[in-house]
PDB file of C-alpha atoms in Angstrom:
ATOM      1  CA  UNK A 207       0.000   0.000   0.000  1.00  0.00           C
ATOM      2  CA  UNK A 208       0.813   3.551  -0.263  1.00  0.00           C
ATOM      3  CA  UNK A 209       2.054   6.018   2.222  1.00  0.00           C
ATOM      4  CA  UNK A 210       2.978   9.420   2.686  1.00  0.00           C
ATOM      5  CA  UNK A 211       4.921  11.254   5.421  1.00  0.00           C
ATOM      6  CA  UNK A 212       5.765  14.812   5.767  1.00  0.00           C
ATOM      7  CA  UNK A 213       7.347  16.708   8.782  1.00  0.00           C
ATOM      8  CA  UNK A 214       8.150  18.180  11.069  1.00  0.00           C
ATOM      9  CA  UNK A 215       4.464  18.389  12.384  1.00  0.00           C
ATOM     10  CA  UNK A 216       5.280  21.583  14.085  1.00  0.00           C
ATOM     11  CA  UNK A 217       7.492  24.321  13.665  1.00  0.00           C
ATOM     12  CA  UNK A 218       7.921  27.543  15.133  1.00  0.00           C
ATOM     13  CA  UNK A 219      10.839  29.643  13.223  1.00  0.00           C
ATOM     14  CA  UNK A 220      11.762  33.646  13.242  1.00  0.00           C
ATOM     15  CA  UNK A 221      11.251  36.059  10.705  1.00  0.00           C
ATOM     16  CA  UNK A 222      14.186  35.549   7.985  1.00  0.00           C
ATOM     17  CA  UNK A 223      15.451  32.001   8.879  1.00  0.00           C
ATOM     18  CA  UNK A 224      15.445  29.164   5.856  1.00  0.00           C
ATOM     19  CA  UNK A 225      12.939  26.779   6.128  1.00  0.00           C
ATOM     20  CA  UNK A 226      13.195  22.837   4.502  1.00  0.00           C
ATOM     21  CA  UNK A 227      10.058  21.016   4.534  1.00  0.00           C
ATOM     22  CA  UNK A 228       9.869  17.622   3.888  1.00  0.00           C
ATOM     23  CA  UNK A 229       7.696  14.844   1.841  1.00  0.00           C
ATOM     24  CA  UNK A 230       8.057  11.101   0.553  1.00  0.00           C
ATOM     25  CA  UNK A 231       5.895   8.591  -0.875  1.00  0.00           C
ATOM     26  CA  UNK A 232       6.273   4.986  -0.270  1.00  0.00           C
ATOM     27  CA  UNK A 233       4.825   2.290  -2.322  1.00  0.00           C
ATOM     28  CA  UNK A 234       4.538   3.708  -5.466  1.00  0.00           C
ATOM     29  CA  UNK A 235       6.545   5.116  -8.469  1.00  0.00           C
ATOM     30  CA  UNK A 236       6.127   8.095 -10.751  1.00  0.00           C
ATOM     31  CA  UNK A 237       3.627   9.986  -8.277  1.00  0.00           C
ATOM     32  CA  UNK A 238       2.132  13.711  -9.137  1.00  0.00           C
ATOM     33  CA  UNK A 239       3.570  15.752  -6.044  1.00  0.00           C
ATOM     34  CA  UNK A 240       1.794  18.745  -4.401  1.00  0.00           C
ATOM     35  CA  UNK A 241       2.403  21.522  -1.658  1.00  0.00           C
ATOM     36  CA  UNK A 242      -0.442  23.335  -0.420  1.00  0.00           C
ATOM     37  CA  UNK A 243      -1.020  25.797   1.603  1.00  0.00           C
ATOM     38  CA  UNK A 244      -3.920  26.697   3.740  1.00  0.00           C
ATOM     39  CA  UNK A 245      -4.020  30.083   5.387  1.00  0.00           C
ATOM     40  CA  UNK A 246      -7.435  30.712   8.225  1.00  0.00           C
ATOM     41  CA  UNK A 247     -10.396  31.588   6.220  1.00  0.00           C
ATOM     42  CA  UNK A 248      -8.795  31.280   2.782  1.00  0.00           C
ATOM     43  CA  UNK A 249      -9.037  27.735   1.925  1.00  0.00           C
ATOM     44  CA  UNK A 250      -6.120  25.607   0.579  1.00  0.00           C
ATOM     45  CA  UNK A 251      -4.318  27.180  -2.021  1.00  0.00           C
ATOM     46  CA  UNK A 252      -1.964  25.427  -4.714  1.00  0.00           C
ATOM     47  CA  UNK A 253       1.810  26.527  -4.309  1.00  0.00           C
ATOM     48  CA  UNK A 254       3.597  24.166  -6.560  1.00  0.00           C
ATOM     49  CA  UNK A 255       3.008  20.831  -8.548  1.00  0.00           C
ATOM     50  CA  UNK A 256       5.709  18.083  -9.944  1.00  0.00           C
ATOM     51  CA  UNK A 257       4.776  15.463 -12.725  1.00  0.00           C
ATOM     52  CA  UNK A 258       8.407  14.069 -12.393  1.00  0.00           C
ATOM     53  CA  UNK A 259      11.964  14.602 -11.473  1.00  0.00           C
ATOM     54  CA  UNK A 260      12.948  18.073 -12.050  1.00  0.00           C
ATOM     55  CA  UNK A 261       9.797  19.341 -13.461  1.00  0.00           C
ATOM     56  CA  UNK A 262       8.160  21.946 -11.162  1.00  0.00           C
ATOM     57  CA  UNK A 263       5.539  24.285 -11.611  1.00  0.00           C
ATOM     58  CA  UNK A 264       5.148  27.371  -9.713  1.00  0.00           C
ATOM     59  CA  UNK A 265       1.287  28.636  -8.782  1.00  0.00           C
ATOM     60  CA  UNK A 266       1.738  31.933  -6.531  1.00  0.00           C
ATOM     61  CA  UNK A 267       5.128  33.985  -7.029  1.00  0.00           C
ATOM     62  CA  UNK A 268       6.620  34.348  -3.080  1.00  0.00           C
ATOM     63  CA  UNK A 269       9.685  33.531  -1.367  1.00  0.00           C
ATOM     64  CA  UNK A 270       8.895  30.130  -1.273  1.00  0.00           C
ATOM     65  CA  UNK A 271      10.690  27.297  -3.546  1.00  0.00           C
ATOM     66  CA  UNK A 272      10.256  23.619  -4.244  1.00  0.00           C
ATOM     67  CA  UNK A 273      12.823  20.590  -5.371  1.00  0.00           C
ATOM     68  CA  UNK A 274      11.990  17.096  -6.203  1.00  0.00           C
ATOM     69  CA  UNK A 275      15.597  15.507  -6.048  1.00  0.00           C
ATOM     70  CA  UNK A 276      14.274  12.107  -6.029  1.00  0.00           C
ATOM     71  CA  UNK A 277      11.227  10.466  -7.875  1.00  0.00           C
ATOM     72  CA  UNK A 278       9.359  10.246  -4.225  1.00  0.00           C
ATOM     73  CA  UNK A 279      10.383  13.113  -2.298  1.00  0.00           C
ATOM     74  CA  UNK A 280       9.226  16.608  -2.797  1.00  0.00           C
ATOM     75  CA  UNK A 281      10.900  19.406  -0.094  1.00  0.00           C
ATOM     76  CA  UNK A 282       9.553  23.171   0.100  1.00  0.00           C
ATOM     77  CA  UNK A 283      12.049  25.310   1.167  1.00  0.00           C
ATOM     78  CA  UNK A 284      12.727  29.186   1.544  1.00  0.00           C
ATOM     79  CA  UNK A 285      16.249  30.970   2.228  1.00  0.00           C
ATOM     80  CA  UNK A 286      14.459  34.191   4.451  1.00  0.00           C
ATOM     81  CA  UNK A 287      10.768  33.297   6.088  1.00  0.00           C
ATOM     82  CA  UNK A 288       8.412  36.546   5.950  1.00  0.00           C
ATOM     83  CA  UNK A 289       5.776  36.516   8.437  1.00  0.00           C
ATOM     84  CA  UNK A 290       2.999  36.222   6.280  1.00  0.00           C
ATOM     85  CA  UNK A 291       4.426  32.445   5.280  1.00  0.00           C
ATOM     86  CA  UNK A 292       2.678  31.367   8.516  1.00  0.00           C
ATOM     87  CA  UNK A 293       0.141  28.321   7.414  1.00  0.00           C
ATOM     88  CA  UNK A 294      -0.856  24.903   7.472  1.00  0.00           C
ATOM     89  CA  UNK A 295       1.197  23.434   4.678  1.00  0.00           C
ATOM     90  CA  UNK A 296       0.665  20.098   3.391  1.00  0.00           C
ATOM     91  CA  UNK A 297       2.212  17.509   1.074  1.00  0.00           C
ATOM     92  CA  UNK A 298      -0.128  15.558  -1.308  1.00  0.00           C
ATOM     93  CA  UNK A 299       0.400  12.881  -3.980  1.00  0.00           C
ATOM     94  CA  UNK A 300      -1.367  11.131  -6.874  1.00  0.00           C
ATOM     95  CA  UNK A 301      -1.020   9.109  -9.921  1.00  0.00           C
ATOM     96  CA  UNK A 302      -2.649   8.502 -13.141  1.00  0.00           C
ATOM     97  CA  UNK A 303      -2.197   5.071 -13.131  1.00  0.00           C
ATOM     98  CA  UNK A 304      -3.683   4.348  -9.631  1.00  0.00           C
ATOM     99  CA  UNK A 305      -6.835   6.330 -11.024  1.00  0.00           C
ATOM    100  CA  UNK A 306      -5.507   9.718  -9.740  1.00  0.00           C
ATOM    101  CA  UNK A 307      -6.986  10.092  -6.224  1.00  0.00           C
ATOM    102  CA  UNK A 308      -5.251  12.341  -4.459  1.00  0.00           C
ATOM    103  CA  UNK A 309      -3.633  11.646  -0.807  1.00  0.00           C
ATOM    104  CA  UNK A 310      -2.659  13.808   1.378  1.00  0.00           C
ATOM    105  CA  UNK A 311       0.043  14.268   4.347  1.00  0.00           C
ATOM    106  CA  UNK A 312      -1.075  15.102   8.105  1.00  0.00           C
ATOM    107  CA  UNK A 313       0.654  18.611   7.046  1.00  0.00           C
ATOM    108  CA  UNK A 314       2.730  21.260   9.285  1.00  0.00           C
ATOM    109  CA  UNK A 315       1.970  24.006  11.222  1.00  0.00           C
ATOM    110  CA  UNK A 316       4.315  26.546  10.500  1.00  0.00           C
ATOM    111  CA  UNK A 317       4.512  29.859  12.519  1.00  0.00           C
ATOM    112  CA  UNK A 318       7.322  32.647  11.953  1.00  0.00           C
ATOM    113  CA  UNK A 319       7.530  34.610  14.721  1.00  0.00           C
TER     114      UNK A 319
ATOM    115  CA  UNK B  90     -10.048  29.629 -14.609  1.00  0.00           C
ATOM    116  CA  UNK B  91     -12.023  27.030 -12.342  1.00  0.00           C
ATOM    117  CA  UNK B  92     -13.345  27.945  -9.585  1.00  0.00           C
ATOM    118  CA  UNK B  93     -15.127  25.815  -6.750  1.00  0.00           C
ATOM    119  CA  UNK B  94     -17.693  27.320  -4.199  1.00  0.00           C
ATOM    120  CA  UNK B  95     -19.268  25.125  -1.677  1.00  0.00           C
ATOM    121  CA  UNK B  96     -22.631  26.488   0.457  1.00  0.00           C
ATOM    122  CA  UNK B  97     -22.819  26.360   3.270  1.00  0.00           C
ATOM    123  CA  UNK B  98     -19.775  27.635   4.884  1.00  0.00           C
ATOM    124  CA  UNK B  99     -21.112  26.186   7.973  1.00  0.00           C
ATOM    125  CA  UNK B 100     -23.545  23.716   9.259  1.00  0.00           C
ATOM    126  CA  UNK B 101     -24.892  22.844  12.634  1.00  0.00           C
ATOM    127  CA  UNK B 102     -27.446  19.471  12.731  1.00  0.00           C
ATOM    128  CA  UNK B 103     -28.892  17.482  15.403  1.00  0.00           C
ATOM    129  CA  UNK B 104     -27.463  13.643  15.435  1.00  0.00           C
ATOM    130  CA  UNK B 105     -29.379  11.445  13.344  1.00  0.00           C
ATOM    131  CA  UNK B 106     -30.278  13.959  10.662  1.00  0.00           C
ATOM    132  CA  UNK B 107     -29.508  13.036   6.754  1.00  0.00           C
ATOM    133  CA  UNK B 108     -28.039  16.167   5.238  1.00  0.00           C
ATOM    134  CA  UNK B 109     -26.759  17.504   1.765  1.00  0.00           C
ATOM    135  CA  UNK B 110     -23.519  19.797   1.560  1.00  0.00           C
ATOM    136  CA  UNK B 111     -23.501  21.435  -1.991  1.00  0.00           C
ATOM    137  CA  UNK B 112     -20.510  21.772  -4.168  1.00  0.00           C
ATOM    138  CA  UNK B 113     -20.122  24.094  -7.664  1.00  0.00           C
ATOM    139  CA  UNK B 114     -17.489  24.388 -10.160  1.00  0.00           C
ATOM    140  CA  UNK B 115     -16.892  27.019 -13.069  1.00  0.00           C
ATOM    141  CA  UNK B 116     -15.670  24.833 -15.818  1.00  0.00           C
ATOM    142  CA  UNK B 117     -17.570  21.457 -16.892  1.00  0.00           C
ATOM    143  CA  UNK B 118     -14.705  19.641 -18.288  1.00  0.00           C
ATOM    144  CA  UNK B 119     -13.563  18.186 -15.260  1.00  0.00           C
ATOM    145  CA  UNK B 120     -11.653  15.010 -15.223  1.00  0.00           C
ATOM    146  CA  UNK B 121     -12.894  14.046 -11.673  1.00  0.00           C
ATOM    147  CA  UNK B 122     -14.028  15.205  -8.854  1.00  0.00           C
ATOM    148  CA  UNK B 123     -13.114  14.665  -5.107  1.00  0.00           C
ATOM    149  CA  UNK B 124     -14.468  14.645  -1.586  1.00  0.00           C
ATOM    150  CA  UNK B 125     -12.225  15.359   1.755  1.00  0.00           C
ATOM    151  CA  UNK B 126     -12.845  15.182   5.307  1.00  0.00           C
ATOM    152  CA  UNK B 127     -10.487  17.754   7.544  1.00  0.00           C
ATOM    153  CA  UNK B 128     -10.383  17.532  11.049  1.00  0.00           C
ATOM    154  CA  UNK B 129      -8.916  20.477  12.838  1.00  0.00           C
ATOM    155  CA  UNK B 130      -5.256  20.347  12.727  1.00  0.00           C
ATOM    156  CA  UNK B 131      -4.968  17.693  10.170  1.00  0.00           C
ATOM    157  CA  UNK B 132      -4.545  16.627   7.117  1.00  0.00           C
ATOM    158  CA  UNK B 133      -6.943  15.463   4.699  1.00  0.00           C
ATOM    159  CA  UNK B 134      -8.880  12.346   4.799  1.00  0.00           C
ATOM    160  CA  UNK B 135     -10.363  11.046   0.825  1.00  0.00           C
ATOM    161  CA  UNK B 136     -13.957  10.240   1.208  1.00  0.00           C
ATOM    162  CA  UNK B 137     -15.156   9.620  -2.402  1.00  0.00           C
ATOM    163  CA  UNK B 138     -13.832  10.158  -5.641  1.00  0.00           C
ATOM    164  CA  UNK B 139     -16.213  10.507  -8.816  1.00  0.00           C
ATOM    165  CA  UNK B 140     -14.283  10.273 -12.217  1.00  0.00           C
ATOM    166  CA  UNK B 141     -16.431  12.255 -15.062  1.00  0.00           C
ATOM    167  CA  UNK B 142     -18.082   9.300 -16.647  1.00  0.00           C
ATOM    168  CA  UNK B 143     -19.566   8.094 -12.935  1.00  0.00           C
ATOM    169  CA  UNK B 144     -22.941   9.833 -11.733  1.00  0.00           C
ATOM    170  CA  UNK B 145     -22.145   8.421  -8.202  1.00  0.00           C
ATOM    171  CA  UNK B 146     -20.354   6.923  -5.631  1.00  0.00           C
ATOM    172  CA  UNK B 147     -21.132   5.716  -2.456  1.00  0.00           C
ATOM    173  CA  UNK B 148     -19.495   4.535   0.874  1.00  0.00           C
ATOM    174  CA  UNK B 149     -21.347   3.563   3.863  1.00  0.00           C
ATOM    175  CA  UNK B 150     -23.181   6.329   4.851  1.00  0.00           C
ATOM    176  CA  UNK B 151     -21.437   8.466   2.518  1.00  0.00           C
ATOM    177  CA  UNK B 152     -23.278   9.135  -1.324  1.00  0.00           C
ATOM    178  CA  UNK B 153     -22.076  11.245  -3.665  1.00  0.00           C
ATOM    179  CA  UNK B 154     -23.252  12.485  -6.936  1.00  0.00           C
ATOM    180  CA  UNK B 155     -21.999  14.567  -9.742  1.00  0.00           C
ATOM    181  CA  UNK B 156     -24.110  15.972 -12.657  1.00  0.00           C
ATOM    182  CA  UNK B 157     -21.339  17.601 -15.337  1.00  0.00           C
ATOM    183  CA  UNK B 158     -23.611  19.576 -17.335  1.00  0.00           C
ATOM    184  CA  UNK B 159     -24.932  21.730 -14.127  1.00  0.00           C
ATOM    185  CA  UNK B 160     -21.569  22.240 -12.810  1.00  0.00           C
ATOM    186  CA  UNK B 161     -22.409  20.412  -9.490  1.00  0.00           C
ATOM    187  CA  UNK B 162     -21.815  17.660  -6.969  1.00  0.00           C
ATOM    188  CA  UNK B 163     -23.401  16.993  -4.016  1.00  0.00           C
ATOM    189  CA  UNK B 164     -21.842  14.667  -0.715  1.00  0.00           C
ATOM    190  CA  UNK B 165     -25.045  13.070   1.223  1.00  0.00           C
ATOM    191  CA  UNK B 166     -24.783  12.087   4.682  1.00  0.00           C
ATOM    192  CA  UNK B 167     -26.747   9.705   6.049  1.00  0.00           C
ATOM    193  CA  UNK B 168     -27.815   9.670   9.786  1.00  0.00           C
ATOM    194  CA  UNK B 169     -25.390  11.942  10.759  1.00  0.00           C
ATOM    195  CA  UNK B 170     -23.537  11.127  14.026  1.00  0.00           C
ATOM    196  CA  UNK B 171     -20.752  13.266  16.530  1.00  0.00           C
ATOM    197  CA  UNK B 172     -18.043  12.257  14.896  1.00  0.00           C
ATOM    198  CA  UNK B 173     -18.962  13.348  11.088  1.00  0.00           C
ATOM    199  CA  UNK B 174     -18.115  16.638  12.839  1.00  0.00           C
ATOM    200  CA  UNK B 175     -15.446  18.302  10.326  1.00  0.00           C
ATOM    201  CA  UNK B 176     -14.659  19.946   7.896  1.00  0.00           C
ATOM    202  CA  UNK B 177     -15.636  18.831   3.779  1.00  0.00           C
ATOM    203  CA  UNK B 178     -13.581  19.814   1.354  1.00  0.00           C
ATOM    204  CA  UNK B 179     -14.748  19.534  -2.551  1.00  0.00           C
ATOM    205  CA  UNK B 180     -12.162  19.560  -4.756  1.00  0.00           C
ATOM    206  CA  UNK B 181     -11.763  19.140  -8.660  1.00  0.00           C
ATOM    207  CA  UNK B 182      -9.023  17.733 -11.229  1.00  0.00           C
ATOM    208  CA  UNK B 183      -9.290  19.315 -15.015  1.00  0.00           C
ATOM    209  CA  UNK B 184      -6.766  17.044 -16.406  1.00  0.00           C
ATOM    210  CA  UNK B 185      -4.829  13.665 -15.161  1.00  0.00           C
ATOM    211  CA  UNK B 186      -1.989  15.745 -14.340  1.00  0.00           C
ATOM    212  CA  UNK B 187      -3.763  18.975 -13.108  1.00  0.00           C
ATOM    213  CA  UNK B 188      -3.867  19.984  -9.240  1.00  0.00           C
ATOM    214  CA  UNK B 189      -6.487  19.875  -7.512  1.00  0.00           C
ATOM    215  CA  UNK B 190      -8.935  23.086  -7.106  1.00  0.00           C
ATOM    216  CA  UNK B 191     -10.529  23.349  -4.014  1.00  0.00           C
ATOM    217  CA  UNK B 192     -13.323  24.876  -1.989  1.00  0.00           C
ATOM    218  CA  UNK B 193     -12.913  26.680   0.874  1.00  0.00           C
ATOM    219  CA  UNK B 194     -15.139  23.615   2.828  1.00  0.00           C
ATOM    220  CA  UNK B 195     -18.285  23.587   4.697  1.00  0.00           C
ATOM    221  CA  UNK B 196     -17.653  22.921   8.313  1.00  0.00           C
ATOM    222  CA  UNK B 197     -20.275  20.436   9.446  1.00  0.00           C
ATOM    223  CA  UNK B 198     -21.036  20.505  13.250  1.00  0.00           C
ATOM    224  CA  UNK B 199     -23.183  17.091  14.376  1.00  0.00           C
ATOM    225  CA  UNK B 200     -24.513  17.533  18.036  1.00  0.00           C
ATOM    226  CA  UNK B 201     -25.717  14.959  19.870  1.00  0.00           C
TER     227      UNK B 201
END
């Protein structure tokens, strides 16, 4: 079966320190990768999206960047944290070829104080 | 663009009640269509996932429908109980390799 982890579950950093956020996928090969964010009030909103090694694609122009070094793992990262990149983020994957239901990680709290 | 609404923000219901959350999308030519439960401070939790040539699917107590041409889907919930209470997310794919557009949820509150 398929599983996905992401962490830390919790993080609490200061304004302008780097951030790394991690994902992986077990048990299958190939998988659509996702980061989300979801912000109070505002509903989840679509940072960036990977159909394969190498390939990102960028949704909302920030400070925020994404890598996909290895087929399963997808890591958010950002060299200075602003504030306003306090959220719920969370790590989701699918694939075409297990009829492209999405699953998602238990996500992480992120505060920048 | 699509765009997803989903009425009502919130809903309170007495336990045992059957109920209907609504869910609307801009663009027709989805590729399918998926249901979420959130519970607070989680992630998200698939319910039921309609590709575009199904009308319906159902788990347990869960039903849900899509009708392509109106631009709609509902999520029925039968006999609600305490522990439905959360947050449903509707959320739609226009292409295999498309993300996900979502709601912004309906957050169901079941009282016993």
């Amino acid at each position: 079966s398929q599983t996905i982890h992401q962490w830390p579950a919790t993080l609490v950093q200061p304004v302008g320190s780097p951030l790394s956020l991690e994902c992986t996928v077990e048990g299958t090969s190939n998988p659509n990768l996702y980061w989300y964010r979801q912000a109070a009030g505002r509903g989840l909103q679509l940072l960036f999206y990977s159909v394969g090694i190498g390939q990102i694609s960028s949704e909302v122009p920030q400070n925020l960047s994404a890598s996909r070094p290895q087929d399963r793992q997808f890591i958010l990262s950002s060299k200075k944290l602003l504030l306003s990149d306090s959220g719920f983020y969370l790590c989701a994957w699918s694939s075409q070829s297990l009829g492209t239901e999405a699953f998602f990680g238990q996500g992480t709290r992120l505060t920048v104080v | 663009k699509q765009e997803v609404t989903q009425i009502p923000a919130a809903l309170s219901v007495p336990e045992g009640e059957n109920l209907v959350l609504n869910c609307s999308f801009t663009d027709s030519a989805i590729y399918n269509l998926q249901w979420f439960r959130q519970d607070p401070g989680k992630g998200l939790t698939s319910l039921l996932l309609i590709q575009s040539s199904q009308r319906e699917q159902t788990s347990g107590r869960l039903n849900a429908s899509l009708d392509k041409s109106s631009g709609r889907s509902t999520l029925y919930i039968a006999a609600s109980q305490p522990g439905d209470s959360a947050t449903y997310l509707c959320a739609v794919q226009n292409s295999g390799n498309t993300p996900l557009v979502f709601g912004k949820g309906t957050r169901l509150s079941v009282i016993a």
